[in-house]
Amino acid sequence: MRLTLEVWRQTDPADAGRFETHVVDDATPEMSVVELLDRLNESLVEDGREPFAFESDCREGICGACGVTVDDRPHGPQPNTPSCHQRLSSWTDGQTVRIEPLRSGAYPVVRDLVVDRSALDRIVQAGGHVAIQAGTAPDADTTPVDHALAEMALDFAACIGCGACVAACPNGAAHLFVGSKLTHLASLPGGREERGKRARAMIAEMEQDFGPCSSFGECADVCPAGIPLAAIAAVNRERMRVVLRGKND
Amino acid sequence: MADPQDVKDAEPAPAPTERRPLPGAEPAALTTGRVRDARVRPAPKVPSWVLKIIMAVTGTVFALFVLVHMIGNLKIFMDPEHLNTYAYWLRTAFEPLLPYEGLLWIMRIVLLVCLVAHIAAAVMISSRARASRGTHKRRGMTNLRSFAARNMLVTGTVLLAFIIFHLLDLTLGKAVAPSGYQHIENGQAYAYENVVASFSRWPVAAFYMFALLVLFVHLAHGLWTVVQDLGATGRRTRAVGLFLAGAIPLAILLGNILIPIAVLTGVVK
């Protein structure tokens, strides 16, 4: 399979950046987008040229390190699939694949396809964790947790923090990311005690880098962890709850 | 195995090119992966979540108003006197508790306050959205849902223009009003006659129908956004919200668009 690649080249954060065109002759449909970049980089190195910098770690869709915009869509054309699982069977012989970094005002490009996603880390540092002394693991069922609730919390805890939701949003909003954290941490006994304090801190931090949500729904279409769109509503629900309740829990 | 000597003999790697410093960037961005600690904006005085709630509440007020307005409009299909009596009743409703036109003025003031708040919040929200998105806009959204979402500012502006036109046409009876516009006098309203006179001009009827389609698009996405902004996360609540976000705009569209069609086809005259 012969594919033409337009790949974003940017030497450093100050560089304006541009697309470079390369051809990969020996692509196969079962290769992933990340493997396509590997193949391209191999041939560039063989020719003594600079390979493209990109992030990738587990390559099984659970780490959230990889993430590039493929043909204008974060991660790629397959919905709810990380870049490392986007197969080239989405394209046919002779087509062009355009690969650029995840785009957001909050994600400055470090180099080529690598962006700085520390704005997401700052939100987690602000309150996306359990900060109380939880002690040692309790015996099973000393604190009963309803099975349906536990499953719901796990659905929202599935977020791998790749940040594609922000890149998919025309507003650069991080509501799917923040909403998923707020929901799962508020559902279970460990995180419940700081529910209000957490919502206030995380949303205040979010507002400095990320945009407002206009319900485009694009985030939930690209999310490789399949976080439900309901997460975006959790942001305002949790924030209003603090106002009405006026307490830290 | 390659002789280590070969490696030494290889050409030395070219020196890395000079890198221009980025304003606010840590010099070690390429080694630490951290470009800047500066935020896109300082903590806003009025947070975006408050602006979104303002938009949701004021938008809901508009939606309920146009729904009731549409139900009142349907009286045109009963008989001329029915609509005219209703139009006059709106002015004398709750007398003597309220003065003449008291109910109307309460509604006008509430709607005007909502309009100012809705537009101001929309402008602030969209400017924040642009800043957070950065220079590379999202491309490649082609589905119908995103069409409505992307064009909220456009459809909103069209609706604002329509509201001004509509007030001049059928409330104030100025400028764009039909030549035979009749004001209320001696306890008699001429709402029926004015509507028929106005819609008998086909470009005006076409503009009303176009505005109603725009209203449908704006309201359908607006009401679905209300579901998010007011924090409905439950599965059933969201399903009901999604249904209402489609059903209310559709009812408003169908109920209202029948009127210019009826006037143009001569069913109502």
Short mmCIF file of C-alpha atoms in Angstrom, two decimals:
data_model
loop_
_atom_site.label_atom_id
_atom_site.label_comp_id
_atom_site.label_asym_id
_atom_site.label_seq_id
_atom_site.Cartn_x
_atom_site.Cartn_y
_atom_site.Cartn_z
CA MET A 1 0.00 0.00 0.00
CA ARG A 2 1.44 3.32 -1.07
CA LEU A 3 0.48 6.30 1.09
CA THR A 4 1.46 9.92 0.81
CA LEU A 5 2.06 11.46 4.21
CA GLU A 6 1.79 15.12 5.07
CA VAL A 7 3.45 15.37 8.46
CA TRP A 8 3.84 18.44 10.64
CA ARG A 9 7.46 19.55 11.06
CA GLN A 10 8.29 22.06 13.80
CA THR A 11 11.81 22.27 15.16
CA ASP A 12 10.95 23.91 18.46
CA PRO A 13 8.13 25.78 20.24
CA ALA A 14 9.07 29.11 18.59
CA ASP A 15 9.09 27.69 15.05
CA ALA A 16 6.01 28.43 12.95
CA GLY A 17 5.91 24.87 11.62
CA ARG A 18 4.89 23.44 8.24
CA PHE A 19 3.77 20.24 6.57
CA GLU A 20 6.37 18.00 4.94
CA THR A 21 5.33 15.51 2.29
CA HIS A 22 6.76 11.98 2.27
CA VAL A 23 5.76 8.76 0.58
CA VAL A 24 5.64 5.37 2.29
CA ASP A 25 5.55 2.59 -0.31
CA ASP A 26 5.34 -0.47 1.88
CA ALA A 27 2.48 0.36 4.25
CA THR A 28 0.09 -2.49 5.09
CA PRO A 29 -3.57 -2.23 6.15
CA GLU A 30 -2.93 -3.82 9.54
CA MET A 31 -0.33 -1.21 10.49
CA SER A 32 -1.39 1.51 12.91
CA VAL A 33 -0.90 5.23 12.43
CA VAL A 34 1.91 5.11 14.98
CA GLU A 35 3.56 2.22 13.11
CA LEU A 36 3.24 4.20 9.91
CA LEU A 37 5.21 6.99 11.59
CA ASP A 38 7.77 4.38 12.71
CA ARG A 39 8.13 3.19 9.12
CA LEU A 40 8.51 6.74 7.86
CA ASN A 41 11.10 7.54 10.53
CA GLU A 42 13.09 4.39 9.69
CA SER A 43 13.37 5.43 6.08
CA LEU A 44 14.25 9.00 7.06
CA VAL A 45 17.02 7.76 9.35
CA GLU A 46 18.30 5.42 6.59
CA ASP A 47 18.54 8.47 4.34
CA GLY A 48 20.38 10.37 7.08
CA ARG A 49 17.49 12.77 7.65
CA GLU A 50 15.81 13.94 10.83
CA PRO A 51 12.97 11.63 12.01
CA PHE A 52 9.68 13.09 13.22
CA ALA A 53 9.30 13.37 16.99
CA PHE A 54 6.07 11.85 18.33
CA GLU A 55 4.88 10.39 21.60
CA SER A 56 3.91 6.78 22.10
CA ASP A 57 4.31 4.29 24.90
CA CYS A 58 2.12 1.23 25.52
CA ARG A 59 0.66 0.92 22.01
CA GLU A 60 -2.32 -0.90 23.44
CA GLY A 61 -4.58 2.07 24.06
CA ILE A 62 -4.21 2.37 27.82
CA CYS A 63 -1.43 4.89 28.45
CA GLY A 64 -2.66 8.04 26.71
CA ALA A 65 0.80 9.02 25.48
CA CYS A 66 0.13 8.79 21.77
CA GLY A 67 -2.23 11.20 20.16
CA VAL A 68 -1.90 13.02 16.86
CA THR A 69 -4.45 14.71 14.64
CA VAL A 70 -5.03 12.54 11.58
CA ASP A 71 -6.92 14.07 8.65
CA ASP A 72 -8.28 16.86 10.89
CA ARG A 73 -9.53 14.44 13.55
CA PRO A 74 -7.74 13.79 16.86
CA HIS A 75 -6.41 10.20 16.94
CA GLY A 76 -7.82 9.40 13.49
CA PRO A 77 -10.92 8.51 11.49
CA GLN A 78 -12.08 5.54 13.59
CA PRO A 79 -14.26 6.80 16.46
CA ASN A 80 -13.15 6.11 20.05
CA THR A 81 -9.83 4.63 19.01
CA PRO A 82 -6.35 5.84 20.04
CA SER A 83 -3.75 6.62 17.35
CA CYS A 84 -1.89 3.41 18.17
CA HIS A 85 -4.99 1.39 17.24
CA GLN A 86 -6.03 3.39 14.17
CA ARG A 87 -5.37 0.89 11.38
CA LEU A 88 -4.37 1.92 7.89
CA SER A 89 -7.32 -0.06 6.52
CA SER A 90 -9.16 3.27 6.90
CA TRP A 91 -7.23 4.40 3.81
CA THR A 92 -6.76 2.90 0.38
CA ASP A 93 -3.71 2.67 -1.83
CA GLY A 94 -2.59 6.05 -3.14
CA GLN A 95 -4.42 8.17 -0.58
CA THR A 96 -2.93 10.98 1.47
CA VAL A 97 -2.73 10.90 5.26
CA ARG A 98 -2.27 14.20 7.03
CA ILE A 99 -0.70 13.98 10.47
CA GLU A 100 -0.30 16.96 12.77
CA PRO A 101 -0.12 17.50 16.53
CA LEU A 102 -3.17 17.65 18.82
CA ARG A 103 -4.32 21.24 18.43
CA SER A 104 -5.31 23.55 21.27
CA GLY A 105 -4.24 26.93 22.59
CA ALA A 106 -3.47 25.09 25.83
CA TYR A 107 -1.17 22.57 24.07
CA PRO A 108 1.94 24.37 22.79
CA VAL A 109 3.93 22.24 20.36
CA VAL A 110 7.26 21.07 21.79
CA ARG A 111 8.55 19.61 18.54
CA ASP A 112 6.97 18.07 15.42
CA LEU A 113 4.03 16.01 16.72
CA VAL A 114 4.79 16.33 20.44
CA VAL A 115 2.68 18.79 22.43
CA ASP A 116 2.96 19.97 26.02
CA ARG A 117 -0.14 18.70 27.80
CA SER A 118 0.86 19.92 31.26
CA ALA A 119 -2.30 22.08 31.39
CA LEU A 120 -4.14 18.78 31.99
CA ASP A 121 -1.65 17.84 34.73
CA ARG A 122 -2.29 21.17 36.45
CA ILE A 123 -6.01 20.38 36.62
CA VAL A 124 -5.28 17.01 38.22
CA GLN A 125 -2.81 18.62 40.63
CA ALA A 126 -5.49 21.15 41.59
CA GLY A 127 -7.81 18.44 42.86
CA GLY A 128 -8.08 15.39 40.65
CA HIS A 129 -6.93 13.04 43.37
CA VAL A 130 -7.89 11.77 46.83
CA ALA A 131 -5.97 13.81 49.41
CA ILE A 132 -7.44 12.40 52.63
CA GLN A 133 -5.70 9.78 54.75
CA ALA A 134 -7.47 6.67 53.50
CA GLY A 135 -5.53 4.29 55.77
CA THR A 136 -4.82 0.72 54.78
CA ALA A 137 -7.13 -1.15 52.45
CA PRO A 138 -10.31 -2.01 54.38
CA ASP A 139 -11.79 -5.51 54.41
CA ALA A 140 -14.10 -6.17 51.53
CA ASP A 141 -17.63 -4.84 52.06
CA THR A 142 -16.85 -2.86 55.26
CA THR A 143 -17.85 0.17 53.20
CA PRO A 144 -20.63 -1.09 50.97
CA VAL A 145 -20.52 0.26 47.41
CA ASP A 146 -23.45 -0.52 45.17
CA HIS A 147 -22.37 -2.58 42.17
CA ALA A 148 -24.07 -0.30 39.64
CA LEU A 149 -22.39 2.72 41.25
CA ALA A 150 -18.99 1.04 41.17
CA GLU A 151 -19.45 0.22 37.47
CA MET A 152 -20.52 3.80 36.74
CA ALA A 153 -17.47 5.15 38.59
CA LEU A 154 -15.24 2.80 36.58
CA ASP A 155 -16.78 3.96 33.30
CA PHE A 156 -15.80 7.53 34.12
CA ALA A 157 -12.46 6.53 35.65
CA ALA A 158 -11.49 4.98 32.30
CA CYS A 159 -10.06 8.32 31.10
CA ILE A 160 -6.43 7.80 30.04
CA GLY A 161 -5.70 11.54 29.95
CA CYS A 162 -4.64 11.61 26.29
CA GLY A 163 -6.24 15.04 25.85
CA ALA A 164 -7.82 14.29 22.47
CA CYS A 165 -11.17 15.63 23.77
CA VAL A 166 -9.64 19.11 24.01
CA ALA A 167 -8.15 18.86 20.52
CA ALA A 168 -11.51 17.69 19.14
CA CYS A 169 -13.36 20.65 20.67
CA PRO A 170 -13.72 23.75 18.48
CA ASN A 171 -13.77 25.71 21.76
CA GLY A 172 -10.71 24.00 23.21
CA ALA A 173 -12.80 22.90 26.22
CA ALA A 174 -11.70 20.16 28.62
CA HIS A 175 -15.13 19.33 30.01
CA LEU A 176 -15.02 15.63 29.11
CA PHE A 177 -11.66 15.25 30.90
CA VAL A 178 -12.65 17.27 33.98
CA GLY A 179 -16.17 15.86 34.10
CA SER A 180 -14.91 12.28 34.03
CA LYS A 181 -12.57 12.92 36.97
CA LEU A 182 -15.19 14.83 38.97
CA THR A 183 -17.77 12.09 38.43
CA HIS A 184 -15.74 9.05 39.35
CA LEU A 185 -14.06 10.69 42.33
CA ALA A 186 -17.39 11.97 43.65
CA SER A 187 -19.01 8.54 43.34
CA LEU A 188 -16.85 6.48 45.66
CA PRO A 189 -16.29 6.77 49.43
CA GLY A 190 -12.60 7.77 49.25
CA GLY A 191 -13.10 10.77 47.05
CA ARG A 192 -16.52 11.81 48.28
CA GLU A 193 -15.26 13.83 51.27
CA GLU A 194 -13.58 16.44 49.08
CA ARG A 195 -16.25 16.52 46.40
CA GLY A 196 -17.07 20.24 46.65
CA LYS A 197 -13.53 21.43 47.29
CA ARG A 198 -12.31 19.39 44.32
CA ALA A 199 -14.95 20.76 41.96
CA ARG A 200 -14.09 24.34 42.91
CA ALA A 201 -10.33 23.82 42.52
CA MET A 202 -10.37 21.79 39.30
CA ILE A 203 -12.87 24.03 37.51
CA ALA A 204 -11.02 27.21 38.56
CA GLU A 205 -7.81 25.74 37.13
CA MET A 206 -9.59 24.53 33.99
CA GLU A 207 -11.05 27.96 33.24
CA GLN A 208 -7.59 29.52 32.91
CA ASP A 209 -6.49 27.33 30.01
CA PHE A 210 -9.56 25.74 28.49
CA GLY A 211 -12.64 27.05 26.75
CA PRO A 212 -16.35 26.92 27.58
CA CYS A 213 -18.41 23.90 26.49
CA SER A 214 -20.93 24.43 23.67
CA SER A 215 -22.13 20.80 23.42
CA PHE A 216 -20.52 20.05 20.08
CA GLY A 217 -20.21 16.45 21.25
CA GLU A 218 -16.98 16.00 19.28
CA CYS A 219 -15.04 15.02 22.43
CA ALA A 220 -17.06 11.88 23.12
CA ASP A 221 -16.70 10.83 19.47
CA VAL A 222 -12.91 10.71 19.62
CA CYS A 223 -12.39 9.65 23.27
CA PRO A 224 -10.42 6.36 23.15
CA ALA A 225 -11.70 5.46 26.62
CA GLY A 226 -15.33 5.90 25.56
CA ILE A 227 -16.15 8.42 28.32
CA PRO A 228 -19.90 9.15 27.98
CA LEU A 229 -20.94 12.64 26.86
CA ALA A 230 -22.76 12.99 30.20
CA ALA A 231 -19.34 13.86 31.68
CA ILE A 232 -19.51 17.35 30.16
CA ALA A 233 -22.70 18.04 32.11
CA ALA A 234 -21.02 16.89 35.32
CA VAL A 235 -18.79 19.98 35.29
CA ASN A 236 -21.65 22.44 35.79
CA ARG A 237 -23.56 20.02 38.02
CA GLU A 238 -20.64 19.68 40.44
CA ARG A 239 -19.88 23.41 40.33
CA MET A 240 -23.50 24.40 41.06
CA ARG A 241 -23.62 21.81 43.82
CA VAL A 242 -20.78 23.60 45.64
CA VAL A 243 -22.67 26.89 45.44
CA LEU A 244 -25.90 25.38 46.74
CA ARG A 245 -24.20 23.27 49.40
CA GLY A 246 -21.43 25.66 50.44
CA LYS A 247 -19.27 22.92 51.93
CA ASN A 248 -16.11 21.04 51.05
CA ASP A 249 -17.75 17.65 50.73
CA MET B 1 29.94 -6.71 14.00
CA ALA B 2 30.96 -3.17 13.17
CA ASP B 3 34.41 -2.11 14.25
CA PRO B 4 34.19 0.65 16.85
CA GLN B 5 36.84 2.40 14.78
CA ASP B 6 34.27 2.86 11.98
CA VAL B 7 32.04 4.88 14.22
CA LYS B 8 34.87 7.23 15.11
CA ASP B 9 35.67 7.72 11.47
CA ALA B 10 32.11 8.61 10.61
CA GLU B 11 31.39 12.26 9.97
CA PRO B 12 30.71 14.21 13.14
CA ALA B 13 27.05 14.99 13.66
CA PRO B 14 26.18 18.50 12.50
CA ALA B 15 25.94 20.99 15.33
CA PRO B 16 22.32 21.61 16.38
CA THR B 17 20.93 24.73 14.74
CA GLU B 18 20.47 27.89 16.79
CA ARG B 19 17.07 27.92 18.45
CA ARG B 20 15.18 31.15 18.84
CA PRO B 21 13.85 31.65 22.37
CA LEU B 22 10.05 31.65 22.74
CA PRO B 23 8.63 34.46 24.87
CA GLY B 24 7.70 32.91 28.20
CA ALA B 25 9.13 29.52 27.24
CA GLU B 26 11.46 27.68 29.53
CA PRO B 27 14.77 27.33 27.68
CA ALA B 28 14.76 23.57 28.28
CA ALA B 29 11.42 22.98 26.54
CA LEU B 30 12.93 20.37 24.23
CA THR B 31 14.42 18.35 27.08
CA THR B 32 11.66 18.73 29.69
CA GLY B 33 8.71 18.71 27.30
CA ARG B 34 7.28 21.71 29.14
CA VAL B 35 6.92 24.78 26.96
CA ARG B 36 5.39 27.26 29.36
CA ASP B 37 3.72 27.52 32.74
CA ALA B 38 1.75 30.62 31.77
CA ARG B 39 -1.99 30.05 31.41
CA VAL B 40 -4.03 31.06 28.38
CA ARG B 41 -5.79 33.65 30.57
CA PRO B 42 -5.82 34.74 34.22
CA ALA B 43 -8.73 33.45 36.29
CA PRO B 44 -11.73 35.25 34.73
CA LYS B 45 -13.82 37.60 36.90
CA VAL B 46 -17.03 36.01 35.70
CA PRO B 47 -16.27 32.31 35.26
CA SER B 48 -17.38 30.59 32.06
CA TRP B 49 -19.60 28.17 33.98
CA VAL B 50 -21.58 31.15 35.32
CA LEU B 51 -21.85 32.62 31.81
CA LYS B 52 -23.10 29.29 30.52
CA ILE B 53 -25.77 29.12 33.22
CA ILE B 54 -26.84 32.68 32.36
CA MET B 55 -27.15 31.65 28.71
CA ALA B 56 -29.05 28.49 29.61
CA VAL B 57 -31.56 30.25 31.88
CA THR B 58 -32.16 33.22 29.56
CA GLY B 59 -32.36 30.90 26.55
CA THR B 60 -34.95 28.76 28.34
CA VAL B 61 -36.99 31.91 29.04
CA PHE B 62 -36.92 32.70 25.30
CA ALA B 63 -37.88 29.13 24.40
CA LEU B 64 -40.88 29.15 26.77
CA PHE B 65 -41.88 32.60 25.48
CA VAL B 66 -41.87 31.55 21.83
CA LEU B 67 -43.73 28.35 22.72
CA VAL B 68 -46.54 30.33 24.39
CA HIS B 69 -46.37 32.92 21.57
CA MET B 70 -46.86 30.10 19.03
CA ILE B 71 -49.88 28.71 20.90
CA GLY B 72 -51.42 32.19 20.93
CA ASN B 73 -50.69 32.57 17.20
CA LEU B 74 -52.66 29.42 16.42
CA LYS B 75 -55.84 31.33 17.33
CA ILE B 76 -55.61 32.81 13.84
CA PHE B 77 -57.05 29.52 12.56
CA MET B 78 -60.22 29.91 14.67
CA ASP B 79 -61.74 33.20 13.55
CA PRO B 80 -60.56 36.82 13.24
CA GLU B 81 -62.39 37.99 16.36
CA HIS B 82 -60.83 35.22 18.46
CA LEU B 83 -57.27 36.36 17.74
CA ASN B 84 -58.17 40.05 18.10
CA THR B 85 -59.88 39.45 21.44
CA TYR B 86 -56.81 37.53 22.63
CA ALA B 87 -54.54 40.39 21.48
CA TYR B 88 -56.63 42.88 23.43
CA TRP B 89 -56.83 40.59 26.47
CA LEU B 90 -53.00 40.56 26.65
CA ARG B 91 -53.27 44.30 27.38
CA THR B 92 -56.01 44.12 29.95
CA ALA B 93 -54.96 40.86 31.62
CA PHE B 94 -54.97 40.89 35.42
CA GLU B 95 -56.61 44.30 35.61
CA PRO B 96 -57.05 45.93 38.05
CA LEU B 97 -54.14 44.20 39.83
CA LEU B 98 -51.92 45.24 36.91
CA PRO B 99 -52.36 48.49 34.98
CA TYR B 100 -53.28 48.53 31.27
CA GLU B 101 -50.52 46.69 29.35
CA GLY B 102 -48.99 45.74 32.73
CA LEU B 103 -48.48 42.08 31.82
CA LEU B 104 -47.02 43.04 28.45
CA TRP B 105 -44.54 45.46 29.98
CA ILE B 106 -43.43 42.95 32.60
CA MET B 107 -42.77 40.47 29.80
CA ARG B 108 -41.03 43.07 27.65
CA ILE B 109 -38.69 44.06 30.47
CA VAL B 110 -37.91 40.46 31.41
CA LEU B 111 -37.25 39.56 27.76
CA LEU B 112 -35.07 42.61 27.21
CA VAL B 113 -32.96 41.87 30.29
CA CYS B 114 -32.63 38.25 29.12
CA LEU B 115 -31.65 39.40 25.63
CA VAL B 116 -28.89 41.69 26.88
CA ALA B 117 -27.56 39.01 29.25
CA HIS B 118 -27.77 36.29 26.58
CA ILE B 119 -25.87 38.31 23.98
CA ALA B 120 -23.25 39.60 26.42
CA ALA B 121 -22.56 36.08 27.69
CA ALA B 122 -22.42 34.74 24.12
CA VAL B 123 -19.82 37.32 23.12
CA MET B 124 -17.65 36.62 26.19
CA ILE B 125 -17.92 32.86 25.78
CA SER B 126 -17.01 32.87 22.11
CA SER B 127 -14.00 35.11 22.64
CA ARG B 128 -12.75 32.75 25.39
CA ALA B 129 -13.39 29.79 23.11
CA ARG B 130 -11.28 31.35 20.37
CA ALA B 131 -8.41 32.06 22.76
CA SER B 132 -8.46 28.54 24.20
CA ARG B 133 -8.64 26.90 20.80
CA GLY B 134 -5.56 28.79 19.57
CA THR B 135 -4.49 29.47 16.01
CA HIS B 136 -5.31 26.09 14.50
CA LYS B 137 -9.08 25.88 14.20
CA ARG B 138 -10.89 22.57 14.33
CA ARG B 139 -11.64 21.41 10.80
CA GLY B 140 -13.44 18.48 9.27
CA MET B 141 -16.72 18.63 11.19
CA THR B 142 -19.37 17.92 8.59
CA ASN B 143 -22.36 16.40 10.39
CA LEU B 144 -25.67 18.17 10.91
CA ARG B 145 -25.31 18.44 14.69
CA SER B 146 -22.06 20.34 14.44
CA PHE B 147 -23.60 22.57 11.75
CA ALA B 148 -26.08 23.88 14.33
CA ALA B 149 -23.40 24.16 17.01
CA ARG B 150 -20.88 25.94 14.79
CA ASN B 151 -23.44 28.47 13.58
CA MET B 152 -24.98 29.54 16.88
CA LEU B 153 -23.55 33.07 16.53
CA VAL B 154 -24.78 33.30 12.93
CA THR B 155 -28.27 31.98 13.65
CA GLY B 156 -28.43 34.16 16.77
CA THR B 157 -27.59 37.27 14.75
CA VAL B 158 -30.24 36.40 12.16
CA LEU B 159 -32.77 35.98 14.97
CA LEU B 160 -31.84 39.36 16.46
CA ALA B 161 -32.42 40.97 13.06
CA PHE B 162 -35.69 39.09 12.76
CA ILE B 163 -36.86 40.24 16.22
CA ILE B 164 -36.27 43.88 15.24
CA PHE B 165 -38.10 43.36 11.93
CA HIS B 166 -40.98 41.55 13.64
CA LEU B 167 -41.42 44.29 16.28
CA LEU B 168 -41.45 47.02 13.61
CA ASP B 169 -43.82 44.98 11.46
CA LEU B 170 -46.49 43.75 13.84
CA THR B 171 -46.00 45.52 17.18
CA LEU B 172 -45.02 49.10 16.36
CA GLY B 173 -46.49 49.22 12.86
CA LYS B 174 -43.53 51.26 11.58
CA ALA B 175 -41.14 51.17 8.62
CA VAL B 176 -41.53 47.60 7.35
CA ALA B 177 -45.17 47.30 8.46
CA PRO B 178 -47.87 46.74 5.81
CA SER B 179 -49.42 49.97 4.48
CA GLY B 180 -52.81 49.24 6.00
CA TYR B 181 -51.46 48.62 9.52
CA GLN B 182 -54.19 49.29 12.12
CA HIS B 183 -53.30 50.23 15.71
CA ILE B 184 -55.39 49.23 18.69
CA GLU B 185 -58.22 51.71 19.34
CA ASN B 186 -61.34 51.78 21.48
CA GLY B 187 -60.75 48.31 22.88
CA GLN B 188 -60.43 46.74 19.44
CA ALA B 189 -57.24 45.05 18.27
CA TYR B 190 -56.57 44.30 14.60
CA ALA B 191 -53.94 41.59 15.01
CA TYR B 192 -55.65 39.32 12.48
CA GLU B 193 -55.94 41.99 9.79
CA ASN B 194 -52.33 43.12 10.33
CA VAL B 195 -50.91 39.59 10.09
CA VAL B 196 -52.83 38.89 6.88
CA ALA B 197 -51.78 42.26 5.40
CA SER B 198 -48.14 41.63 6.30
CA PHE B 199 -47.91 38.03 5.07
CA SER B 200 -49.74 38.88 1.84
CA ARG B 201 -46.41 40.42 0.78
CA TRP B 202 -44.59 37.24 -0.31
CA PRO B 203 -41.01 38.41 0.43
CA VAL B 204 -42.08 39.17 4.01
CA ALA B 205 -43.78 35.79 4.34
CA ALA B 206 -40.61 34.14 2.95
CA PHE B 207 -38.46 36.00 5.49
CA TYR B 208 -40.71 34.86 8.34
CA MET B 209 -40.46 31.26 7.15
CA PHE B 210 -36.69 31.51 6.82
CA ALA B 211 -36.43 33.03 10.32
CA LEU B 212 -38.54 30.19 11.69
CA LEU B 213 -36.16 27.61 10.20
CA VAL B 214 -33.22 29.50 11.71
CA LEU B 215 -35.05 29.58 15.05
CA PHE B 216 -35.50 25.82 14.86
CA VAL B 217 -31.77 25.24 14.31
CA HIS B 218 -30.77 27.71 17.05
CA LEU B 219 -33.29 26.40 19.55
CA ALA B 220 -32.64 22.71 18.91
CA HIS B 221 -28.95 23.08 19.70
CA GLY B 222 -29.58 25.70 22.38
CA LEU B 223 -31.97 23.53 24.36
CA TRP B 224 -29.67 20.51 24.09
CA THR B 225 -26.91 22.73 25.49
CA VAL B 226 -29.21 23.73 28.35
CA VAL B 227 -29.22 20.06 29.35
CA GLN B 228 -25.42 20.16 29.74
CA ASP B 229 -25.26 23.62 31.30
CA LEU B 230 -27.80 22.84 33.97
CA GLY B 231 -25.89 19.67 34.80
CA ALA B 232 -28.22 16.86 33.75
CA THR B 233 -26.05 13.75 33.95
CA GLY B 234 -28.62 11.01 34.58
CA ARG B 235 -29.39 8.70 31.67
CA ARG B 236 -33.15 9.22 31.82
CA THR B 237 -32.99 12.98 32.43
CA ARG B 238 -30.72 13.36 29.42
CA ALA B 239 -32.99 11.25 27.23
CA VAL B 240 -35.98 13.42 28.21
CA GLY B 241 -33.87 16.55 27.65
CA LEU B 242 -32.82 15.37 24.20
CA PHE B 243 -36.45 14.64 23.30
CA LEU B 244 -37.66 18.06 24.48
CA ALA B 245 -34.74 19.79 22.72
CA GLY B 246 -36.12 18.34 19.50
CA ALA B 247 -39.86 18.40 20.19
CA ILE B 248 -40.22 22.00 21.48
CA PRO B 249 -38.39 23.63 18.52
CA LEU B 250 -40.25 21.38 16.09
CA ALA B 251 -43.64 22.33 17.57
CA ILE B 252 -42.68 26.02 17.42
CA LEU B 253 -41.53 25.66 13.81
CA LEU B 254 -44.62 23.79 12.60
CA GLY B 255 -47.17 25.84 14.54
CA ASN B 256 -45.79 29.14 13.30
CA ILE B 257 -44.83 28.28 9.74
CA LEU B 258 -48.41 27.23 9.01
CA ILE B 259 -49.51 30.85 9.31
CA PRO B 260 -47.55 32.44 6.41
CA ILE B 261 -48.30 29.33 4.34
CA ALA B 262 -52.01 29.67 5.11
CA VAL B 263 -51.99 33.37 4.19
CA LEU B 264 -50.04 32.80 0.96
CA THR B 265 -52.33 29.97 -0.11
CA GLY B 266 -55.44 31.96 0.79
CA VAL B 267 -56.63 29.60 3.55
CA VAL B 268 -56.50 32.55 5.95
CA LYS B 269 -57.59 35.89 4.47
#
